[in-house]
XYZ file of C-alpha atoms in Angstrom:
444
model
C 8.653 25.603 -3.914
C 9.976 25.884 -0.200
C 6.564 24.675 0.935
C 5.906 22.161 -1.534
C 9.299 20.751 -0.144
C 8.242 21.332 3.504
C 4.707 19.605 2.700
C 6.851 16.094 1.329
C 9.280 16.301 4.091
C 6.026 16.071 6.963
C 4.220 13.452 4.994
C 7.446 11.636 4.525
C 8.229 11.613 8.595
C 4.514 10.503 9.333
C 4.659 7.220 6.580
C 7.487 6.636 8.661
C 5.963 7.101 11.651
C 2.879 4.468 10.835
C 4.966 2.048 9.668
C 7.289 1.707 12.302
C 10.216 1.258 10.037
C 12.179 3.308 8.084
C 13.342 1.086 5.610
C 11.232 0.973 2.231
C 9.759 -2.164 0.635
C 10.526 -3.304 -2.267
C 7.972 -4.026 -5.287
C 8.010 -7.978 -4.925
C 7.401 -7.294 -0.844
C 4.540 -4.995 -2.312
C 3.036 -7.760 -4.403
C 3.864 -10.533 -2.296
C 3.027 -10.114 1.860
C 5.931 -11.811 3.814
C 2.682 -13.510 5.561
C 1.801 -15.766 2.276
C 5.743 -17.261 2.356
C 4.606 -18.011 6.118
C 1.719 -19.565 5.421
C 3.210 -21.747 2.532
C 6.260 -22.647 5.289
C 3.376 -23.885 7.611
C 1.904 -26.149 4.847
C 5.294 -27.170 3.776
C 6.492 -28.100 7.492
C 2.809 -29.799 8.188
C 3.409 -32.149 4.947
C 6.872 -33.037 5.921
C 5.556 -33.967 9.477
C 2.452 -36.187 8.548
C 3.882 -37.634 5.205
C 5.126 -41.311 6.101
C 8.955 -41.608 6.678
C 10.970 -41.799 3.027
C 7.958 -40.545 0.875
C 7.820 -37.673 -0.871
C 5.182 -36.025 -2.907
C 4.393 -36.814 -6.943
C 5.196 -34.506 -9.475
C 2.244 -34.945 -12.845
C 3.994 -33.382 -15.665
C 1.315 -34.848 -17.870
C -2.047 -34.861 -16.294
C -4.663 -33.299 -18.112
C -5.826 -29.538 -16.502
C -2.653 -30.048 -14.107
C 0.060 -27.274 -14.408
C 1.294 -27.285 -11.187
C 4.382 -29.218 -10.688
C 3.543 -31.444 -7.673
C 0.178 -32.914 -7.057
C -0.935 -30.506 -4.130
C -3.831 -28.959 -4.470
C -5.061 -26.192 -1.964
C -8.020 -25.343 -1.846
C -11.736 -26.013 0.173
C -13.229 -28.635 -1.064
C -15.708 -29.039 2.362
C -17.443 -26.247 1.879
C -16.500 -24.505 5.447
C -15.112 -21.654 3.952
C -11.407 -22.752 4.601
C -8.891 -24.136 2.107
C -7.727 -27.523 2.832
C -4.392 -29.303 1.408
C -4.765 -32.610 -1.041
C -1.751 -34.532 -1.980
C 0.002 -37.528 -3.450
C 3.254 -39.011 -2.542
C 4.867 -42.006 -2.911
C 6.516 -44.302 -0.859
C 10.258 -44.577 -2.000
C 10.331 -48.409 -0.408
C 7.643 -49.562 -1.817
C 6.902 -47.186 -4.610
C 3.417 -47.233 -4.368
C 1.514 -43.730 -3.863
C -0.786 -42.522 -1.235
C -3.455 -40.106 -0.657
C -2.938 -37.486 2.127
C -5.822 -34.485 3.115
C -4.833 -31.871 5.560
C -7.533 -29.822 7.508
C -6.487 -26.332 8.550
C -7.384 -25.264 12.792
C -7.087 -22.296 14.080
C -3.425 -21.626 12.881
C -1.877 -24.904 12.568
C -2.737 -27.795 9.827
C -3.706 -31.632 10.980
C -4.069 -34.518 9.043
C -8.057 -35.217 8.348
C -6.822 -38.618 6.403
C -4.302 -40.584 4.852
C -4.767 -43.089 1.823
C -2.356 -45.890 0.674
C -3.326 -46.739 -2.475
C -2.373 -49.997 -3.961
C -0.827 -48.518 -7.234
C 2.573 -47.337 -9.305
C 1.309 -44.467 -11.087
C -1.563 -42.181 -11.545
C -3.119 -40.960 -14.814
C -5.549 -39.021 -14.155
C -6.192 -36.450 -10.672
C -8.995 -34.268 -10.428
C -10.760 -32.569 -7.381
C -14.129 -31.108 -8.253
C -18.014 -31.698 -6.616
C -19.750 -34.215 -9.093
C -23.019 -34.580 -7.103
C -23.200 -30.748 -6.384
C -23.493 -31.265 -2.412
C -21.244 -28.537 -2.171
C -18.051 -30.977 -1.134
C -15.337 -32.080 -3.363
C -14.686 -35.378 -4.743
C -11.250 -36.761 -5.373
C -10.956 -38.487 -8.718
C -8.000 -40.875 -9.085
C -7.294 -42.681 -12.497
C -4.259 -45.267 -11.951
C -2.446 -47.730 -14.242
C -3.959 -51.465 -12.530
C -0.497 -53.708 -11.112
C -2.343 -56.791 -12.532
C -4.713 -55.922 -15.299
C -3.992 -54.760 -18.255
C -6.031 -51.522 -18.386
C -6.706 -48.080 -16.020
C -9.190 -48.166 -13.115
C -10.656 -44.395 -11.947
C -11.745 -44.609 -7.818
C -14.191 -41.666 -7.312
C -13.673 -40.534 -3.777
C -16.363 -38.884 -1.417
C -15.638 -37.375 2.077
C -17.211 -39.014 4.963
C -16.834 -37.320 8.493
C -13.215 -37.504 8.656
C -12.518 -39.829 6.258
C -12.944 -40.651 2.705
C -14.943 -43.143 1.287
C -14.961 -44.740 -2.494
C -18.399 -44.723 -4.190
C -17.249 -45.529 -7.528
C -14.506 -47.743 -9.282
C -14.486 -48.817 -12.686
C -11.893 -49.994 -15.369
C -10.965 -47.893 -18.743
C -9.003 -46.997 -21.517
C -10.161 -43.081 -21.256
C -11.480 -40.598 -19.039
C -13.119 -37.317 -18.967
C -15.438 -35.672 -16.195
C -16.750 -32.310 -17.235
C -20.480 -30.730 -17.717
C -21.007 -31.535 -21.230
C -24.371 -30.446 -21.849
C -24.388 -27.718 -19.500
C -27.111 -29.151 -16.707
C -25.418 -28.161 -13.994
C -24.142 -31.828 -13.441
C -20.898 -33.419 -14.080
C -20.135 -36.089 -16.328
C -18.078 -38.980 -15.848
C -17.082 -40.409 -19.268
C -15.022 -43.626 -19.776
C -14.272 -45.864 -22.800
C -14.076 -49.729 -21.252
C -12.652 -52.803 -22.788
C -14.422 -55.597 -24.611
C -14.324 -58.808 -22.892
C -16.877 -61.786 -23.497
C -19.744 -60.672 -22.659
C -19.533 -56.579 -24.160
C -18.182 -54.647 -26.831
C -15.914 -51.764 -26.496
C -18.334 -48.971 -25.353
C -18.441 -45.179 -23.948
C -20.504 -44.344 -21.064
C -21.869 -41.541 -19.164
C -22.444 -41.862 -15.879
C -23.651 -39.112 -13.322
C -23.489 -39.333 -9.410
C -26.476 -38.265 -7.225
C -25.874 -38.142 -3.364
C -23.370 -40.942 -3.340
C -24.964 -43.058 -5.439
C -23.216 -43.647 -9.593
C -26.031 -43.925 -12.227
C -24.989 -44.712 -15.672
C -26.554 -42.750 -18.037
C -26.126 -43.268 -20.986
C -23.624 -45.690 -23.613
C -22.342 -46.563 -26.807
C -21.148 -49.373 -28.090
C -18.063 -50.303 -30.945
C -17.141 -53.856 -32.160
C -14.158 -55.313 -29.807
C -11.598 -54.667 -32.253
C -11.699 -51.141 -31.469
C -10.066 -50.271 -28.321
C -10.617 -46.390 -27.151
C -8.213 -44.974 -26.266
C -8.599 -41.042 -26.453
C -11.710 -39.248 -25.418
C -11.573 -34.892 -26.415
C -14.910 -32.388 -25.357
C -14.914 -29.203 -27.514
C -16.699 -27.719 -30.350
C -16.968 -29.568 -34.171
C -18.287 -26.079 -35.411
C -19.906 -23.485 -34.722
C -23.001 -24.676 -33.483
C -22.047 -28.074 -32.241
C -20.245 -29.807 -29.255
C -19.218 -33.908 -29.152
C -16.633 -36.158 -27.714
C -14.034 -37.070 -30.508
C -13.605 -40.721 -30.019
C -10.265 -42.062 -31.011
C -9.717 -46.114 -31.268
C -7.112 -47.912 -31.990
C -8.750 -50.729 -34.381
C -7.004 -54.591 -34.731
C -3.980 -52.815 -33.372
C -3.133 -51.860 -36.978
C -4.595 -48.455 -37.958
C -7.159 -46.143 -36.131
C -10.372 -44.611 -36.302
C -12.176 -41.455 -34.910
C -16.010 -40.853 -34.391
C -17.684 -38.054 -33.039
C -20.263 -38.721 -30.611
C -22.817 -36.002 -29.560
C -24.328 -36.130 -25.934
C -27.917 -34.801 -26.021
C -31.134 -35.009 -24.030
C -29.206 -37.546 -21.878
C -28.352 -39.968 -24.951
C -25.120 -40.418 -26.818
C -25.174 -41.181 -30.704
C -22.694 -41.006 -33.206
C -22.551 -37.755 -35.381
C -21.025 -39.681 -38.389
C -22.204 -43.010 -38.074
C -24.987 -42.297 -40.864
C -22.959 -39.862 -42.641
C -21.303 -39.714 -45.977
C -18.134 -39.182 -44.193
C -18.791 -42.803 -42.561
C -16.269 -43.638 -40.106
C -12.820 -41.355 -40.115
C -10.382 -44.420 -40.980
C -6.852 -43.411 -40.169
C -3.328 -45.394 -41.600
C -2.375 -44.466 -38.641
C -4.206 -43.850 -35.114
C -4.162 -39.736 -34.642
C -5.376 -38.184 -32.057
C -7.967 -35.323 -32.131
C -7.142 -32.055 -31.210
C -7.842 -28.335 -31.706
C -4.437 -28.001 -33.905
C -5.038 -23.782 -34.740
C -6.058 -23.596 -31.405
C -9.338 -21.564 -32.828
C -12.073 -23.525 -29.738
C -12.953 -26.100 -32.776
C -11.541 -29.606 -32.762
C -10.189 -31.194 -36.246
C -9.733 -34.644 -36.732
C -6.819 -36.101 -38.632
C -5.531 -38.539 -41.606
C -2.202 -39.016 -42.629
C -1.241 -38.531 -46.543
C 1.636 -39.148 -48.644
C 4.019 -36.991 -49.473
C 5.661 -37.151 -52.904
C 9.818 -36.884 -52.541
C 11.702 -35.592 -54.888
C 14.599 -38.319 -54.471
C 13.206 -41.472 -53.612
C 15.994 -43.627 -53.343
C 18.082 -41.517 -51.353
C 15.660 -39.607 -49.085
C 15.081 -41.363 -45.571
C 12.282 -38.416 -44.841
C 9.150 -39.359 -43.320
C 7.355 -38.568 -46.566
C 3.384 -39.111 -44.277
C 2.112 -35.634 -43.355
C -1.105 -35.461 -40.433
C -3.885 -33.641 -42.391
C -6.212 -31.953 -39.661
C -10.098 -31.542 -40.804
C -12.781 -29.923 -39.313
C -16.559 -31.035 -39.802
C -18.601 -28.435 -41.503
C -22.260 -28.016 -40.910
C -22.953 -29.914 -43.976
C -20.617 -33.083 -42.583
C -17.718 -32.424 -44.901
C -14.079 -32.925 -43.953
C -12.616 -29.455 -44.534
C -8.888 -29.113 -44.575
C -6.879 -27.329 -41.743
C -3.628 -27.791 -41.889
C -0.947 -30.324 -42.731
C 2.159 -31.003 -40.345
C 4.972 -32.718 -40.802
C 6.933 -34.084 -37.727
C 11.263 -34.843 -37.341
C 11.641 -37.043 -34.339
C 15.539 -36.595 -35.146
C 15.594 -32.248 -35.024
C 12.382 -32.313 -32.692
C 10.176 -30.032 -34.829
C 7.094 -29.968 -36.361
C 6.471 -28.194 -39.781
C 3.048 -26.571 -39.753
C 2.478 -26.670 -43.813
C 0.008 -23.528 -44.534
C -3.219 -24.061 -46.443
C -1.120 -22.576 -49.672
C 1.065 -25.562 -49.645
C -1.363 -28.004 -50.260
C -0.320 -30.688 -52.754
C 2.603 -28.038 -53.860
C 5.469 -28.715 -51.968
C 7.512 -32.232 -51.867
C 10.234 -32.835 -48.909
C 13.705 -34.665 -48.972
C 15.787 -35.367 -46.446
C 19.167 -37.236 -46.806
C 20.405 -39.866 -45.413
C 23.016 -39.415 -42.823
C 22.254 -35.294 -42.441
C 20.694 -33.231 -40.623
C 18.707 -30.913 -43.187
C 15.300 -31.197 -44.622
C 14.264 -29.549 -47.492
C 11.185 -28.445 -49.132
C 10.863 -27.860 -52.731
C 8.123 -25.881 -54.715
C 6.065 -28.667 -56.602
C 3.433 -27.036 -58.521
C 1.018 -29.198 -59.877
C 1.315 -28.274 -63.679
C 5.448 -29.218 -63.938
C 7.361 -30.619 -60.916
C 10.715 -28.675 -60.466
C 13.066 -29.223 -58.266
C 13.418 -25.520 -56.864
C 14.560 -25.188 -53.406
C 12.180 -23.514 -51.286
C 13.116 -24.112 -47.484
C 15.977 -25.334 -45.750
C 15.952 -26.511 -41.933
C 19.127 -27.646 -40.509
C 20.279 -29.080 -37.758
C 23.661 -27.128 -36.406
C 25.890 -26.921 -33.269
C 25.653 -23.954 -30.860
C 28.791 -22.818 -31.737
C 28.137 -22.025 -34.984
C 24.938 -19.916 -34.712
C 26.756 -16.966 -34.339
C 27.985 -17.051 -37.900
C 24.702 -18.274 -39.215
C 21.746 -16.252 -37.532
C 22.513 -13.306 -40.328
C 21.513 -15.821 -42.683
C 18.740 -18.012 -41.185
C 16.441 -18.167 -38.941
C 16.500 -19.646 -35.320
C 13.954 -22.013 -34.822
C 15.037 -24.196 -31.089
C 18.377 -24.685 -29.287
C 18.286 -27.905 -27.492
C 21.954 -29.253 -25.723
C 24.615 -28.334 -27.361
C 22.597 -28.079 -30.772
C 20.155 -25.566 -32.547
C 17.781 -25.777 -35.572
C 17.582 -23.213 -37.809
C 15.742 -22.144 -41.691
C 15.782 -20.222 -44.260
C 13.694 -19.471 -47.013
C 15.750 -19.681 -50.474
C 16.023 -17.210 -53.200
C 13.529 -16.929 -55.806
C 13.706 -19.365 -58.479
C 13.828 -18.130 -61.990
C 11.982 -19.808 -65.178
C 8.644 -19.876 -64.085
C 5.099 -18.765 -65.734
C 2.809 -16.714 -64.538
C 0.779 -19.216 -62.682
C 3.795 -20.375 -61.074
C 4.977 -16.986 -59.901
C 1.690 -16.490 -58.452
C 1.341 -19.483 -56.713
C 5.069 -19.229 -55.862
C 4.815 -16.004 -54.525
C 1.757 -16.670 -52.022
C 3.512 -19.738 -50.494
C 6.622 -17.719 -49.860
C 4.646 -14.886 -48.008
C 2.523 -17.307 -46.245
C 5.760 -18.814 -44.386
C 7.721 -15.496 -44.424
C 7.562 -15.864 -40.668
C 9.560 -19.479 -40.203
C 9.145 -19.322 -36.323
C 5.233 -19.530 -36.790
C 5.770 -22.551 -38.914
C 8.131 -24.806 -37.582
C 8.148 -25.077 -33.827
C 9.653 -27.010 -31.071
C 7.694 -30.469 -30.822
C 7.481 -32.895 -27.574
C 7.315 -36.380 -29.236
């Protein structure tokens, strides 16, 4: 044991002696070298310097693929092996945004260029090589001053500067390899004017030069205004178009992108076009890699006259093999308690919802299809904090927001019914035992 002890003490005294310090680190010193807070001061400092006097850089909460707070983006997008710094800022006087790029030298960043761009606000922001030259582009979407629609500037770097090569108008964007060729797509939905219909096109970029390559075409009463890229099954990838049609209600069709030419999946399909009361966007709702598409449907309520619920429920499909809209799920949404109810399959035309007027609770009762009852199945409320104390025994906390809280609670087992009932009863209760999984927090 004695030289065990004497062993640690000698390899103690020479870690000390390496290091030059007797003090220990600490874990986040460990995982974090003191050099990368330098290096992010440097950046920090160089920004402040070479940004314009009273401008300050954007924050885009809601730009697609964007989780970064601010719109700086590090990274080398010249291909010399060195990361460069890409931001956006805008001008507090005028409140228009620019485009700064700095280059990093030796040990010390300078500005390569700075953009002022004639515009409020920015919708879409992507850096990423499109004509695989090994150099990024800069892809800017922006809400026009004048016009009435979004215009995307495609920027490509020229010597020191940067140079536009492409600028066209639209409702919505993507840019993404969507049939895996090694070349990126730009796809944008454009308005109809006098001489076109609405349409989708592809366009690729070679060298510096835009080539569209493909399009398709909707009457000009349907306005796009939602392009997805994922999976309808298994098998299958398309662009879920979703239009807004006369203003009034909306529409979805699902566009495949093959051997350079985009046609409509549905278009000659029994399912015909997906008409919605309502426009809905598409979206992978189960988060599974497969898109659904969506419809709303009625809800029956137990007490018409008095219920101010939102009886309309979104019904999410997905498209089978076979072209068949196959339910998903159903979810109802409470702008007032900011939730969504995630319905599961069980519930399907067995559950009616009633909310009263004036108070904050919604409740859903068991409706089985053979005798409507009015048996109370689950109860959300809307509380204040200071009362969840009293009530979390009881119920179930679902989101605090403020000074308020929602919370549920299944009910207790109603008595009188058959067999059938019980059964179906009984599988709806255990598919929503967990309330957190189906009612959640929702961003209207």
């Amino acid at each position: 044991m004695k030289k065990i002890f004497t062993l640690l003490t000698i390899m103690l005294v020479l870690t000390l002696g390496i290091t030059g310090c007797g003090v220990l680190k600490t874990p986040e010193e460990l995982i974090q070298p003191p050099e990368l807070n330098v290096e992010k001061k440097k950046l920090n400092d160089a920004l402040l310097n070479y940004l314009p006097q009273n401008a300050d850089l954007i924050v885009l909460p809601y730009v697609k693929g964007l989780k970064q707070e601010s719109s700086l983006i590090n990274k080398d997008i010249d291909g010399d092996g060195e990361k460069e710094a890409v931001a956006l800022y805008r001008d507090k006087n005028t409140r228009k945004i620019g485009l700064i790029v700095l280059d990093r030298e030796k040990d010390a960043w300078i500005k390569k260029t700075d953009i002022k761009l004639d515009v409020f606000e920015v919708a879409d922001y992507k850096i990423i090589d499109i004509n695989n030259d090994g150099k990024d582009e800069i892809i800017i979407g922006y809400y026009g001053i004048t016009n009435p629609y979004k215009e995307v500037n495609i920027y490509v770097q020229d010597q020191n500067t940067l140079k536009s090569i492409f600028k066209e108008r639209y409702l919505a964007l993507d840019i993404l390899d969507a049939d895996d060729d090694g070349i990126q797509d730009i796809v944008i939905s454009d308005f109809a004017d006098t001489q076109y219909n609405n349409r989708v096109s592809v366009f690729n970029v070679y060298g510096n030069n835009p080539v569209k390559i493909s399009e398709i075409s909707y009457p000009k009463e349907n306005e796009v205004y939602s392009i997805s890229f994922g999976k309808v099954n298994g098998r299958t990838k398309a662009f879920f178009v979703d239009m807004y049609v006369n203003q009034t209600y909306g529409q979805t069709d699902v566009v495949i992108y093959e051997d350079k030419e985009l046609y409509s999946l549905i278009k000659d399909s029994h399912i015909k076009d997906i008409i919605q009361t309502t426009p809905i966007k598409s979206v992978d709702i189960d988060d599974d890699g497969i898109i659904e598409v969506a419809k709303m449907q009625v809800i029956d309520r137990y007490d018409r006259e008095n219920s101010s619920a939102n009886n309309f429920v979104k019904n999410y499909y997905k498209i089978t093999e076979k072209l068949e809209l196959e339910l998903t799920s159903q979810v109802y949404e409470d702008i007032d308690m900011n939730i969504n109810i995630t319905f599961p399959l069980s519930f399907k035309n067995n559950y009616f919802i009633e909310k009263i007027s004036g108070e904050n609770q919604i409740s859903v009762y068991f409706s089985p299809q053979q005798a409507k009852k009015a048996i109370l199945f689950m109860v959300v409320k809307k509380v204040e904090k200071s009362q969840l104390d009293s009530l979390l025994g009881e119920y179930q906390l679902i989101t605090e927001m403020e000074n308020m809280a929602v919370i549920a609670k299944i009910m207790q087992e109603p008595e009188n019914m058959d067999h059938i009932q019980r059964n179906l009863y009984d599988r709806m209760k255990y598919d929503a035992r967990n309330l957190t999984t189906v009612i959640k927090p929702a961003n209207f």
